[in-house]
Short mmCIF file of C-alpha atoms in Angstrom, two decimals:
data_model
loop_
_atom_site.label_atom_id
_atom_site.label_comp_id
_atom_site.label_asym_id
_atom_site.label_seq_id
_atom_site.Cartn_x
_atom_site.Cartn_y
_atom_site.Cartn_z
CA MET T 1 -70.96 40.66 251.23
CA ALA T 2 -73.86 39.64 253.29
CA LEU T 3 -74.69 36.56 252.15
CA THR T 4 -78.11 37.17 250.68
CA SER T 5 -76.38 39.08 248.32
CA MET T 6 -74.56 36.47 246.95
CA VAL T 7 -77.51 34.72 245.18
CA LYS T 8 -80.20 36.45 243.02
CA VAL T 9 -83.36 33.54 242.38
CA LEU T 10 -84.21 33.65 239.05
CA GLU T 11 -87.80 31.61 239.47
CA GLU T 12 -88.91 29.32 241.56
CA CYS T 13 -91.84 26.46 240.21
CA ARG T 14 -93.32 23.43 241.34
CA ILE T 15 -92.63 20.03 239.47
CA SER T 16 -94.70 16.86 240.19
CA PRO T 17 -94.97 13.95 238.30
CA PRO T 18 -96.61 13.52 234.48
CA ALA T 19 -100.18 13.87 235.87
CA GLY T 20 -101.98 11.07 236.64
CA SER T 21 -99.46 8.84 236.66
CA VAL T 22 -99.58 8.17 240.07
CA SER T 23 -102.76 7.93 242.21
CA THR T 24 -102.75 8.61 245.31
CA THR T 25 -101.51 6.52 247.73
CA SER T 26 -100.51 6.55 251.40
CA LEU T 27 -97.59 4.79 252.63
CA PRO T 28 -96.83 4.32 256.96
CA LEU T 29 -93.89 4.57 258.47
CA THR T 30 -91.95 2.25 260.41
CA PHE T 31 -89.66 1.77 262.96
CA PHE T 32 -86.94 2.81 260.67
CA ASP T 33 -88.65 5.95 260.23
CA LEU T 34 -89.65 6.85 263.44
CA ILE T 35 -86.28 6.96 264.64
CA PHE T 36 -85.42 10.05 261.94
CA LEU T 37 -88.84 12.43 263.64
CA LYS T 38 -86.94 15.01 265.23
CA ILE T 39 -83.73 14.60 263.27
CA PRO T 40 -83.26 17.73 260.48
CA PRO T 41 -83.38 17.67 257.15
CA VAL T 42 -80.42 15.68 254.93
CA GLN T 43 -79.34 19.20 252.94
CA ARG T 44 -76.95 18.48 250.77
CA LEU T 45 -74.77 20.65 247.56
CA PHE T 46 -73.22 18.68 244.59
CA PHE T 47 -70.28 20.90 242.51
CA PHE T 48 -70.09 20.32 238.53
CA GLU T 49 -68.09 22.13 236.51
CA PHE T 50 -69.88 23.98 233.57
CA ASN T 51 -68.03 26.42 231.91
CA HIS T 52 -71.60 27.74 229.76
CA PRO T 53 -73.20 31.18 229.60
CA LYS T 54 -76.84 31.71 231.63
CA THR T 55 -78.33 32.38 228.43
CA HIS T 56 -77.31 28.67 227.11
CA PHE T 57 -78.27 26.94 231.20
CA MET T 58 -81.31 28.69 230.35
CA THR T 59 -82.63 27.78 226.86
CA THR T 60 -81.15 24.60 227.03
CA ILE T 61 -80.00 22.71 230.37
CA LEU T 62 -82.71 24.12 232.30
CA PRO T 63 -85.75 22.87 230.57
CA ASN T 64 -84.32 18.99 230.22
CA ILE T 65 -83.59 19.57 234.23
CA LYS T 66 -87.28 20.26 234.57
CA HIS T 67 -88.36 17.43 232.61
CA SER T 68 -86.22 14.82 233.74
CA LEU T 69 -86.94 15.97 236.90
CA SER T 70 -90.90 14.78 236.52
CA LEU T 71 -89.44 11.56 235.05
CA ALA T 72 -87.83 10.98 238.02
CA LEU T 73 -91.07 11.27 240.75
CA GLN T 74 -92.86 9.60 239.25
CA PRO T 75 -91.36 6.12 240.06
CA PHE T 76 -90.48 8.20 243.22
CA TYR T 77 -93.48 9.54 243.66
CA PRO T 78 -93.93 9.87 247.83
CA LEU T 79 -90.75 12.70 248.14
CA ALA T 80 -92.93 14.65 246.12
CA GLY T 81 -95.55 13.77 248.69
CA HIS T 82 -95.66 15.15 252.53
CA ILE T 83 -95.69 13.36 255.65
CA THR T 84 -98.92 14.32 257.98
CA TRP T 85 -100.62 12.14 260.73
CA PRO T 86 -104.14 11.83 260.15
CA GLN T 87 -106.87 12.37 262.97
CA GLU T 88 -107.87 8.65 262.48
CA SER T 89 -104.67 7.42 262.20
CA ASP T 90 -102.46 5.16 265.19
CA ILE T 91 -99.23 5.85 262.38
CA PRO T 92 -97.89 9.57 261.19
CA GLU T 93 -97.76 8.44 257.43
CA ILE T 94 -96.10 10.00 254.01
CA LEU T 95 -99.14 10.99 252.09
CA TYR T 96 -98.91 11.62 247.72
CA THR T 97 -102.15 12.69 245.80
CA ASP T 98 -102.46 13.10 242.51
CA GLY T 99 -100.87 16.73 241.09
CA ASP T 100 -98.84 17.26 244.34
CA SER T 101 -94.85 18.07 243.83
CA ILE T 102 -91.62 19.72 245.17
CA CYS T 103 -90.44 23.08 244.82
CA LEU T 104 -87.24 24.32 242.69
CA THR T 105 -85.32 26.99 242.80
CA VAL T 106 -83.24 28.14 240.52
CA ALA T 107 -80.72 30.85 241.07
CA GLU T 108 -77.65 32.41 240.25
CA SER T 109 -74.45 33.38 242.05
CA ASP T 110 -71.76 36.05 241.52
CA ASN T 111 -69.66 34.11 244.26
CA ASP T 112 -66.05 32.26 243.67
CA PHE T 113 -66.77 28.69 242.33
CA TYR T 114 -64.08 27.03 243.53
CA HIS T 115 -63.09 28.64 246.20
CA LEU T 116 -66.83 27.27 247.16
CA SER T 117 -65.57 23.45 246.63
CA GLY T 118 -62.20 23.51 247.34
CA ASN T 119 -61.18 21.84 250.94
CA HIS T 120 -59.88 24.52 252.59
CA PRO T 121 -60.92 25.74 255.29
CA ARG T 122 -64.28 28.63 254.60
CA ASP T 123 -66.62 30.44 256.59
CA ALA T 124 -69.83 27.36 257.07
CA ASN T 125 -72.20 30.58 256.48
CA GLU T 126 -70.80 30.90 253.06
CA PHE T 127 -72.62 27.98 251.82
CA TYR T 128 -76.45 28.97 252.73
CA PRO T 129 -77.57 30.00 250.04
CA LEU T 130 -76.56 27.67 247.83
CA VAL T 131 -79.32 25.53 250.40
CA PRO T 132 -83.34 24.95 249.28
CA ASN T 133 -85.61 25.49 251.64
CA PHE T 134 -89.05 23.74 252.84
CA GLU T 135 -91.52 26.09 252.33
CA GLN T 136 -93.97 26.73 255.06
CA ILE T 137 -97.65 25.32 255.04
CA GLN T 138 -100.25 26.14 257.14
CA SER T 139 -102.48 23.14 257.60
CA SER T 140 -104.53 21.71 260.25
CA ASP T 141 -103.12 18.51 259.24
CA LYS T 142 -99.55 19.60 259.07
CA LEU T 143 -98.25 18.34 256.35
CA VAL T 144 -94.87 18.48 256.45
CA PRO T 145 -92.35 18.71 252.86
CA ILE T 146 -90.08 15.99 251.89
CA LEU T 147 -87.90 17.25 249.22
CA ALA T 148 -86.81 20.64 248.14
CA LEU T 149 -84.65 21.76 245.45
CA LYS T 150 -82.49 24.61 243.86
CA ILE T 151 -79.95 24.75 241.86
CA THR T 152 -77.44 27.38 241.49
CA LEU T 153 -75.34 28.95 238.44
CA PHE T 154 -72.64 29.87 238.10
CA PRO T 155 -71.80 31.43 235.44
CA ASP T 156 -69.02 29.95 232.99
CA LYS T 157 -68.05 28.13 235.73
CA GLY T 158 -70.12 25.74 237.59
CA LEU T 159 -73.67 24.89 239.07
CA CYS T 160 -74.40 23.78 242.36
CA ILE T 161 -77.42 21.30 243.05
CA GLY T 162 -78.74 21.53 246.40
CA VAL T 163 -80.84 19.27 248.01
CA THR T 164 -82.56 19.50 250.94
CA ILE T 165 -84.71 15.67 252.00
CA ASN T 166 -86.29 15.19 254.63
CA HIS T 167 -85.28 11.78 256.55
CA ILE T 168 -87.91 10.35 258.01
CA ALA T 169 -88.69 9.55 254.41
CA ALA T 170 -86.13 7.85 253.26
CA ASP T 171 -82.42 7.30 254.41
CA GLY T 172 -78.69 7.73 252.23
CA ARG T 173 -79.81 4.51 249.85
CA THR T 174 -83.14 5.86 248.87
CA SER T 175 -82.65 9.47 248.42
CA ASN T 176 -79.11 8.56 246.03
CA GLN T 177 -81.04 6.58 244.07
CA PHE T 178 -83.40 9.51 243.72
CA MET T 179 -80.61 11.28 242.42
CA LYS T 180 -78.89 8.78 240.10
CA THR T 181 -82.18 8.26 238.32
CA TRP T 182 -83.03 12.42 237.55
CA ALA T 183 -79.16 12.54 236.92
CA SER T 184 -79.17 9.77 234.57
CA ILE T 185 -82.67 10.49 233.08
CA SER T 186 -80.87 13.92 232.38
CA ARG T 187 -78.19 12.63 230.78
CA LEU T 188 -80.61 10.97 228.22
CA HIS T 189 -82.55 13.28 228.12
CA GLY T 190 -85.41 12.23 229.30
CA HIS T 191 -85.50 9.13 226.13
CA GLY T 192 -85.06 5.61 226.31
CA HIS T 193 -84.44 4.99 230.85
CA ASN T 194 -87.85 3.09 231.18
CA THR T 195 -85.27 0.16 229.41
CA SER T 196 -81.64 1.39 229.81
CA LEU T 197 -81.66 1.95 233.78
CA PRO T 198 -81.12 -0.88 235.91
CA THR T 199 -83.93 -2.46 238.24
CA GLU T 200 -83.02 0.34 241.22
CA LEU T 201 -83.05 3.76 239.56
CA THR T 202 -86.59 2.43 238.12
CA GLN T 203 -88.87 -0.41 240.73
CA PRO T 204 -89.09 1.59 244.46
CA LEU T 205 -90.28 -0.91 246.34
CA TYR T 206 -92.93 -0.25 248.58
CA ASP T 207 -94.12 -2.45 250.46
CA ARG T 208 -93.63 -2.15 254.20
CA THR T 209 -94.84 -5.15 255.11
CA ILE T 210 -91.19 -6.76 254.54
CA ILE T 211 -90.21 -5.99 257.41
CA ASN T 212 -90.56 -8.04 260.25
CA HIS T 213 -89.85 -6.36 263.72
CA PRO T 214 -89.96 -8.48 267.23
CA LYS T 215 -91.54 -7.76 269.61
CA GLU T 216 -89.29 -5.88 271.85
CA ILE T 217 -88.59 -3.54 268.77
CA GLU T 218 -92.74 -2.68 268.32
CA GLN T 219 -92.53 -1.94 271.89
CA ILE T 220 -90.11 0.93 270.95
CA ARG T 221 -92.24 2.26 268.26
CA LEU T 222 -95.22 2.56 269.95
CA ASP T 223 -93.00 4.32 273.33
CA ILE T 224 -92.44 6.93 270.32
CA LEU T 225 -95.18 6.99 268.92
CA ALA T 226 -96.05 7.55 272.98
CA LYS T 227 -93.76 10.06 273.14
CA VAL T 228 -94.62 12.47 269.58
CA ARG T 229 -98.32 11.24 269.96
CA ALA T 230 -98.42 14.09 272.86
CA THR T 231 -97.28 16.95 271.25
CA LYS T 232 -98.85 15.96 267.78
CA ASN T 233 -100.81 19.88 267.67
CA ALA T 234 -97.54 21.02 268.29
CA SER T 235 -93.98 20.35 266.13
CA THR T 236 -95.39 17.79 265.21
CA PHE T 237 -92.52 15.33 263.43
CA SER T 238 -90.83 18.61 261.71
CA ALA T 239 -87.40 18.82 262.90
CA ALA T 240 -86.26 22.25 263.35
CA PRO T 241 -84.80 24.01 259.84
CA LEU T 242 -80.89 24.72 260.10
CA VAL T 243 -79.73 27.97 260.42
CA PRO T 244 -76.49 29.30 260.08
CA VAL T 245 -74.11 28.81 262.32
CA SER T 246 -72.26 30.85 264.86
CA ALA T 247 -69.56 33.24 263.28
CA GLY T 248 -65.97 31.73 263.02
CA SER T 249 -67.40 28.31 262.28
CA VAL T 250 -65.66 26.42 259.19
CA ARG T 251 -65.68 23.72 257.08
CA ALA T 252 -62.81 21.52 254.99
CA THR T 253 -62.61 18.49 254.07
CA PHE T 254 -59.65 16.23 254.65
CA VAL T 255 -58.26 13.39 252.13
CA MET T 256 -57.36 9.83 253.71
CA GLY T 257 -55.39 9.01 250.66
CA ARG T 258 -54.62 5.24 249.69
CA SER T 259 -51.29 5.59 251.08
CA ASP T 260 -51.95 6.92 254.14
CA VAL T 261 -54.57 4.27 254.76
CA ILE T 262 -52.15 1.52 253.34
CA LYS T 263 -49.65 2.44 255.84
CA LEU T 264 -51.84 2.96 259.15
CA LYS T 265 -53.35 -0.97 258.61
CA GLN T 266 -49.64 -1.67 258.61
CA TRP T 267 -48.84 0.16 261.72
CA ILE T 268 -52.32 -0.62 263.13
CA LEU T 269 -51.10 -4.94 262.51
CA THR T 270 -47.60 -4.73 264.29
CA ARG T 271 -49.66 -2.73 267.42
CA LEU T 272 -51.67 -5.26 268.07
CA HIS T 273 -49.56 -8.40 266.67
CA ASN T 274 -46.61 -6.39 269.44
CA GLU T 275 -50.13 -6.40 271.93
CA LYS T 276 -50.79 -9.72 271.23
CA GLN T 277 -54.43 -8.42 270.55
CA ILE T 278 -55.00 -9.23 267.33
CA PRO T 279 -58.57 -10.77 266.85
CA ALA T 280 -59.24 -13.65 264.93
CA GLN T 281 -61.19 -11.89 262.56
CA LEU T 282 -59.92 -9.07 262.48
CA HIS T 283 -61.91 -5.47 260.52
CA LEU T 284 -59.33 -3.12 258.92
CA SER T 285 -61.45 -2.07 256.04
CA THR T 286 -60.59 1.76 255.00
CA PHE T 287 -63.35 3.18 256.42
CA VAL T 288 -62.41 1.47 259.34
CA VAL T 289 -58.63 3.12 259.50
CA THR T 290 -59.96 6.53 257.99
CA CYS T 291 -62.43 6.90 261.13
CA ALA T 292 -60.17 5.41 263.65
CA TYR T 293 -57.83 8.12 262.80
CA VAL T 294 -60.29 11.16 262.54
CA TRP T 295 -61.74 9.59 265.48
CA VAL T 296 -58.33 9.62 267.69
CA CYS T 297 -57.44 13.52 265.67
CA LEU T 298 -61.24 14.96 267.03
CA VAL T 299 -61.03 13.68 270.31
CA LYS T 300 -57.25 15.69 271.29
CA ALA T 301 -58.41 18.59 268.89
CA ARG T 302 -61.19 18.94 271.25
CA ILE T 303 -59.92 18.22 274.66
CA GLY T 304 -56.55 20.51 273.43
CA ASN T 305 -53.29 20.09 274.80
CA LYS T 306 -54.82 18.21 278.14
CA TYR T 307 -53.82 15.02 276.22
CA VAL T 308 -49.95 15.72 277.03
CA ALA T 309 -50.50 16.74 280.50
CA ASN T 310 -51.69 14.98 283.24
CA VAL T 311 -54.66 12.28 281.72
CA SER T 312 -55.62 10.80 285.08
CA GLU T 313 -58.44 13.90 285.00
CA THR T 314 -60.19 12.48 282.27
CA GLU T 315 -59.58 9.20 282.40
CA ASP T 316 -62.80 7.28 282.92
CA GLN T 317 -64.41 9.74 279.72
CA LYS T 318 -66.40 7.80 277.49
CA GLU T 319 -65.70 8.73 274.31
CA TYR T 320 -68.03 7.38 271.48
CA PHE T 321 -68.25 6.89 267.56
CA ALA T 322 -72.08 6.12 266.56
CA PHE T 323 -72.39 5.46 262.34
CA ALA T 324 -75.93 3.82 260.78
CA MET T 325 -75.27 0.69 259.11
CA ASP T 326 -77.60 -0.90 255.70
CA CYS T 327 -79.06 -2.85 257.23
CA ARG T 328 -81.69 -4.40 254.19
CA ASP T 329 -78.87 -7.78 253.62
CA GLN T 330 -78.87 -7.70 257.93
CA LEU T 331 -82.91 -8.86 258.18
CA SER T 332 -85.23 -11.99 257.91
CA PRO T 333 -86.15 -12.31 255.38
CA PRO T 334 -83.29 -9.55 253.77
CA VAL T 335 -84.90 -6.35 252.32
CA PRO T 336 -84.22 -5.40 248.82
CA VAL T 337 -82.04 -2.98 247.41
CA THR T 338 -84.82 -1.57 246.31
CA TYR T 339 -87.33 -0.71 249.15
CA PHE T 340 -87.86 2.90 249.45
CA GLY T 341 -87.28 4.31 253.00
CA ASN T 342 -85.46 4.44 256.25
CA CYS T 343 -83.50 1.20 256.68
CA LEU T 344 -80.60 2.07 259.09
CA GLY T 345 -79.33 -0.32 262.20
CA PHE T 346 -76.73 2.03 264.24
CA CYS T 347 -73.34 1.18 266.02
CA MET T 348 -71.55 3.01 268.84
CA ALA T 349 -67.97 2.50 269.98
CA THR T 350 -67.49 3.09 273.17
CA SER T 351 -63.62 3.80 274.62
CA ASN T 352 -62.08 5.61 277.60
CA ARG T 353 -60.35 8.29 276.92
CA LYS T 354 -57.61 7.65 278.14
CA ASP T 355 -57.12 4.61 275.48
CA LEU T 356 -57.82 6.92 272.39
CA ILE T 357 -55.51 9.52 273.65
CA GLN T 358 -52.45 7.42 274.43
CA GLU T 359 -49.80 5.87 272.26
CA ASP T 360 -51.62 2.96 270.72
CA GLY T 361 -54.85 4.83 270.14
CA ILE T 362 -55.83 4.38 266.55
CA ALA T 363 -54.50 1.14 267.26
CA THR T 364 -56.97 0.25 269.94
CA ALA T 365 -59.85 2.73 267.98
CA ALA T 366 -59.30 0.71 264.57
CA GLU T 367 -59.65 -1.75 267.07
CA LEU T 368 -63.00 -0.86 269.09
CA LEU T 369 -65.21 0.04 265.43
CA GLY T 370 -63.74 -3.45 263.77
CA LYS T 371 -65.49 -4.98 266.92
CA THR T 372 -68.15 -3.39 266.42
CA ILE T 373 -68.97 -3.96 262.78
CA GLN T 374 -68.48 -7.34 262.75
CA ILE T 375 -71.14 -7.61 265.63
CA ALA T 376 -73.39 -5.59 263.31
CA ARG T 377 -73.20 -7.75 261.05
CA ASP T 378 -74.47 -10.64 262.35
CA PRO T 379 -78.22 -11.08 261.66
CA ALA T 380 -79.18 -12.51 265.21
CA THR T 381 -78.30 -9.63 266.82
CA VAL T 382 -79.35 -6.78 264.22
CA TRP T 383 -82.93 -5.95 266.39
CA GLU T 384 -81.13 -6.72 269.42
CA LEU T 385 -78.78 -3.90 269.56
CA MET T 386 -81.25 -1.86 267.81
CA ALA T 387 -83.05 -1.69 270.83
CA ARG T 388 -79.96 -2.14 272.89
CA ARG T 389 -78.82 0.80 271.37
CA PHE T 390 -82.37 3.07 272.06
CA SER T 391 -82.76 2.19 275.58
CA ASN T 392 -79.45 4.40 276.88
CA ILE T 393 -79.08 6.41 274.10
CA PHE T 394 -80.23 9.40 276.07
CA SER T 395 -77.81 8.51 279.40
CA ILE T 396 -74.74 9.18 276.23
CA ASP T 397 -73.42 13.20 276.84
CA LEU T 398 -73.87 13.82 273.45
CA GLN T 399 -70.19 16.28 273.35
CA CYS T 400 -68.61 12.80 273.10
CA VAL T 401 -69.73 11.41 270.60
CA VAL T 402 -68.18 11.70 267.20
CA SER T 403 -71.33 10.57 263.80
CA ILE T 404 -70.62 9.58 260.57
CA ALA T 405 -73.28 11.59 257.38
CA GLY T 406 -72.70 9.41 254.31
CA SER T 407 -70.70 6.73 253.25
CA PRO T 408 -68.50 6.21 250.46
CA LYS T 409 -71.13 3.39 249.70
CA LEU T 410 -73.23 5.98 247.89
CA ASN T 411 -70.93 6.83 244.94
CA VAL T 412 -72.23 10.56 245.37
CA TYR T 413 -69.14 11.22 242.85
CA LYS T 414 -70.81 8.81 240.49
CA THR T 415 -73.80 11.22 240.12
CA ASP T 416 -73.61 13.04 236.07
CA PHE T 417 -76.24 14.44 235.10
CA GLY T 418 -74.64 14.88 231.58
CA TRP T 419 -72.06 17.80 232.10
CA GLY T 420 -69.53 15.24 234.43
CA LYS T 421 -69.24 14.06 237.72
CA PRO T 422 -69.01 16.37 241.13
CA ASN T 423 -65.94 18.08 241.04
CA LYS T 424 -67.47 18.52 245.17
CA VAL T 425 -70.05 17.60 246.92
CA GLU T 426 -71.28 18.79 250.66
CA VAL T 427 -73.33 17.76 253.21
CA ILE T 428 -73.94 20.74 254.74
CA SER T 429 -76.55 19.42 257.50
CA ILE T 430 -73.97 17.63 259.58
CA GLU T 431 -73.10 21.43 260.97
CA GLY T 432 -76.39 21.51 262.80
CA THR T 433 -75.80 17.50 264.42
CA GLY T 434 -71.74 18.14 264.69
CA ALA T 435 -70.73 15.36 263.13
CA ILE T 436 -68.41 14.43 260.27
CA SER T 437 -69.14 13.47 256.47
CA ILE T 438 -67.32 10.60 254.64
CA SER T 439 -66.93 10.22 250.87
CA GLU T 440 -65.70 8.26 248.65
CA HIS T 441 -62.88 10.13 247.39
CA THR T 442 -63.29 12.65 243.44
CA LYS T 443 -60.72 11.34 242.03
CA GLU T 444 -58.58 9.15 243.58
CA GLU T 445 -59.65 5.48 243.78
CA GLY T 446 -59.11 3.03 247.75
CA ALA T 447 -59.10 7.06 249.57
CA LEU T 448 -61.51 9.12 251.06
CA GLU T 449 -63.34 11.96 251.74
CA VAL T 450 -63.64 13.53 255.20
CA GLY T 451 -65.50 17.28 256.19
CA LEU T 452 -66.12 18.25 259.08
CA VAL T 453 -66.75 21.82 260.28
CA ARG T 454 -65.60 23.19 263.50
CA ASN T 455 -64.49 26.34 265.61
CA LYS T 456 -61.47 27.86 263.82
CA LYS T 457 -59.71 26.89 266.92
CA GLU T 458 -60.48 23.08 266.90
CA MET T 459 -60.42 23.04 263.34
CA ASP T 460 -57.16 24.34 263.34
CA ALA T 461 -55.52 21.78 266.19
CA PHE T 462 -57.68 18.79 263.86
CA SER T 463 -55.58 19.85 260.88
CA SER T 464 -52.65 20.47 262.69
CA LEU T 465 -53.42 16.25 263.75
CA PHE T 466 -54.63 15.36 261.10
CA LEU T 467 -51.55 16.20 258.34
CA ASN T 468 -49.19 15.39 261.21
CA HIS T 469 -49.53 12.42 262.64
CA ILE T 470 -49.08 9.87 260.07
CA ASN T 471 -46.30 10.74 259.66
CA SER T 472 -44.95 11.31 263.98
CA LEU T 473 -46.54 7.33 265.10
CA PRO T 474 -44.59 5.75 266.71
CA LYS T 475 -41.79 3.52 265.15
CA MET T 476 -43.51 -0.09 265.01
#
């Protein structure tokens, strides 16, 4: 079946905040926003079980979804606006004008809902019909949309809410707060949400002056603007949209269960103790253990049989593991959790490949990741690390970088519109970056989900390593 025939569009509409509720407003982009100038939009799919026919959805559910979306956009009004760079301004900005709106597409699919919302390997291109796209805007001001939504009904089986959001405007915390606001208002059918919802869901903070850049960061910001300004009349800051991946790419989700985490922690501690390498304050969280295990499995899957043969050929090859850290509480003064926008610091652990593929590779990876997080948590080093990351980012071999999209702290599985929490959440945009996604598990407390897209050969190798490596670890 052709991809385009999987989904039938039922309706396309525009949703605005309530008329007259928000006046024309502009927000300048900060250093944290400018980092994402050329990063593709974040695309996420929420799959919900929904055992109702199409008539019930169209007459009862959809009107409530639209109404609650409009109410949710009132406090999060920048999402209905655009990113632009006025001729008279030195920096790009988010501009909201009264009446601005987002595109909401409503569709129907006869595809297998449970197949798409499973964990097993699936053709990565099967998901694209569920992803909303930004409309093309013809304007001399180069207006760039921020948010697009698509709701696809699988009659009598489920719903999929697709989200495409421009990372220039919002990080994971901000976009997640918006989704939970929309879901909560929907669950309450638009009644009493102003008094019953927590402040972080109803009162985003838009004060840009709360973030104070040191001089060295300000210079980096100016350098970024200078480079972008040179192409201001061309692509400006509109990242290329994601396109279907090459044939043969598959998407799968792997679960790091709580018992596996406990076993790995014990094994890592024992190995480090035997080598007398346990740091005074070893940071060995579930996140660290999972990332260490996945990092080693991914490197081995990528290089194939080389890791069991002569590793001297690549012993000096560097491998990198990169992830973002919310640094709202690391800045001085701390930035409230309600801050709207991007406020992410970037962490990167570096290792020689030979150290990762050796017998103690997972312990080595865990120690490196733990140290990286501890250093990044020091408020005194936040800006120094940011400056260092951007000074050498272009010298890194991106094929040797594993990066993360999402975070278990976002609690995406607590997004409830009134018909229960999602039974699956997929980050589609990792297909264009080679990243992996990490989130809390939909059911098991203390477990994590790891999503990735790879060619079938590499996915098969990773799957074998991930599922069997824990049981084959050398004895402690």
